[in-house]
């Protein structure tokens, strides 16, 4: 699971995983960053639009010029520079990449 420790959605997802006896490793990309190849793999599977959290405080505080004309290249650069702009959690389950936390999706994909 990838995210930041202070995120409420991360906390809910962790509680769900633990209550369902699902082993996982947590990667805090605020503290540890995110590898470009990892981000590229996620973009290839789910698309940059799903990964970029436009509702995040970090994104909202960007200057308008940085938010204008978003495309994959620009979004990738922003997410690598400030990983807190990546929606969370990101959970890798086999070949699947789950973005966000919905108990019904976890139930179907994780168990």
One Martini backbone bead per residue (centre of mass of N, CA, C, O) as a GRO file, in nm:
protein
  111
    1UNK     BB    1   0.098   0.036   0.022
    2UNK     BB    2   0.026   0.372  -0.082
    3UNK     BB    3   0.114   0.681   0.100
    4UNK     BB    4  -0.003   0.855   0.394
    5UNK     BB    5  -0.030   0.849   0.736
    6UNK     BB    6  -0.247   1.107   0.765
    7UNK     BB    7  -0.461   0.961   0.606
    8UNK     BB    8  -0.786   0.864   0.637
    9UNK     BB    9  -0.803   0.654   0.406
   10UNK     BB   10  -0.566   0.489   0.496
   11UNK     BB   11  -0.677   0.410   0.769
   12UNK     BB   12  -0.921   0.252   0.658
   13UNK     BB   13  -0.762   0.050   0.486
   14UNK     BB   14  -0.593  -0.070   0.715
   15UNK     BB   15  -0.825  -0.174   0.883
   16UNK     BB   16  -0.936  -0.361   0.671
   17UNK     BB   17  -0.689  -0.539   0.628
   18UNK     BB   18  -0.654  -0.624   0.928
   19UNK     BB   19  -0.954  -0.740   0.967
   20UNK     BB   20  -0.874  -0.947   0.704
   21UNK     BB   21  -0.583  -1.064   0.718
   22UNK     BB   22  -0.394  -0.864   0.544
   23UNK     BB   23  -0.101  -0.848   0.406
   24UNK     BB   24   0.126  -0.560   0.426
   25UNK     BB   25   0.295  -0.282   0.280
   26UNK     BB   26   0.416   0.039   0.373
   27UNK     BB   27   0.436   0.344   0.168
   28UNK     BB   28   0.573   0.658   0.230
   29UNK     BB   29   0.578   0.920  -0.005
   30UNK     BB   30   0.668   1.151   0.176
   31UNK     BB   31   0.934   1.007   0.290
   32UNK     BB   32   1.022   0.807   0.019
   33UNK     BB   33   0.876   0.846  -0.221
   34UNK     BB   34   0.884   0.791  -0.587
   35UNK     BB   35   0.929   0.591  -0.840
   36UNK     BB   36   0.917   0.640  -1.170
   37UNK     BB   37   0.850   0.345  -1.255
   38UNK     BB   38   0.606   0.311  -1.075
   39UNK     BB   39   0.436   0.543  -1.186
   40UNK     BB   40   0.437   0.443  -1.479
   41UNK     BB   41   0.285   0.180  -1.422
   42UNK     BB   42   0.027   0.310  -1.317
   43UNK     BB   43  -0.037   0.481  -1.563
   44UNK     BB   44  -0.058   0.234  -1.757
   45UNK     BB   45  -0.312   0.108  -1.591
   46UNK     BB   46  -0.498   0.389  -1.492
   47UNK     BB   47  -0.394   0.664  -1.526
   48UNK     BB   48  -0.334   0.994  -1.448
   49UNK     BB   49  -0.624   1.090  -1.376
   50UNK     BB   50  -0.659   0.888  -1.132
   51UNK     BB   51  -0.394   0.975  -0.967
   52UNK     BB   52  -0.464   1.268  -0.970
   53UNK     BB   53  -0.521   1.492  -0.695
   54UNK     BB   54  -0.715   1.774  -0.729
   55UNK     BB   55  -0.813   1.786  -0.409
   56UNK     BB   56  -0.556   1.852  -0.304
   57UNK     BB   57  -0.375   2.077  -0.139
   58UNK     BB   58  -0.127   2.074  -0.318
   59UNK     BB   59  -0.276   2.131  -0.583
   60UNK     BB   60  -0.442   2.387  -0.502
   61UNK     BB   61  -0.159   2.553  -0.434
   62UNK     BB   62  -0.098   2.586  -0.708
   63UNK     BB   63  -0.027   2.744  -0.964
   64UNK     BB   64  -0.208   2.798  -1.242
   65UNK     BB   65   0.022   2.728  -1.446
   66UNK     BB   66   0.051   2.427  -1.334
   67UNK     BB   67  -0.263   2.347  -1.401
   68UNK     BB   68  -0.230   2.412  -1.683
   69UNK     BB   69  -0.231   2.187  -1.934
   70UNK     BB   70  -0.287   1.901  -1.863
   71UNK     BB   71  -0.082   1.613  -1.879
   72UNK     BB   72   0.103   1.344  -1.845
   73UNK     BB   73   0.379   1.484  -1.819
   74UNK     BB   74   0.296   1.700  -1.609
   75UNK     BB   75   0.171   1.512  -1.396
   76UNK     BB   76   0.421   1.340  -1.344
   77UNK     BB   77   0.603   1.569  -1.247
   78UNK     BB   78   0.428   1.651  -1.007
   79UNK     BB   79   0.418   1.370  -0.858
   80UNK     BB   80   0.727   1.348  -0.822
   81UNK     BB   81   0.764   1.619  -0.664
   82UNK     BB   82   0.453   1.564  -0.526
   83UNK     BB   83   0.316   1.281  -0.396
   84UNK     BB   84   0.056   1.407  -0.251
   85UNK     BB   85  -0.100   1.406  -0.544
   86UNK     BB   86  -0.159   1.120  -0.492
   87UNK     BB   87  -0.374   0.909  -0.469
   88UNK     BB   88  -0.549   0.746  -0.189
   89UNK     BB   89  -0.474   0.461  -0.208
   90UNK     BB   90  -0.218   0.240  -0.330
   91UNK     BB   91  -0.288  -0.094  -0.451
   92UNK     BB   92  -0.118  -0.392  -0.492
   93UNK     BB   93  -0.274  -0.672  -0.680
   94UNK     BB   94  -0.075  -0.805  -0.842
   95UNK     BB   95  -0.171  -0.657  -1.148
   96UNK     BB   96  -0.325  -0.467  -0.977
   97UNK     BB   97  -0.457  -0.123  -0.941
   98UNK     BB   98  -0.561   0.046  -0.655
   99UNK     BB   99  -0.763   0.346  -0.625
  100UNK     BB  100  -0.845   0.388  -0.340
  101UNK     BB  101  -1.133   0.339  -0.107
  102UNK     BB  102  -1.335   0.038  -0.136
  103UNK     BB  103  -1.466  -0.222   0.016
  104UNK     BB  104  -1.588  -0.373  -0.234
  105UNK     BB  105  -1.320  -0.384  -0.391
  106UNK     BB  106  -1.151  -0.528  -0.185
  107UNK     BB  107  -1.329  -0.777  -0.161
  108UNK     BB  108  -1.289  -0.861  -0.468
  109UNK     BB  109  -0.953  -0.827  -0.494
  110UNK     BB  110  -0.811  -0.925  -0.210
  111UNK     BB  111  -0.961  -1.211  -0.114
   0.00000   0.00000   0.00000
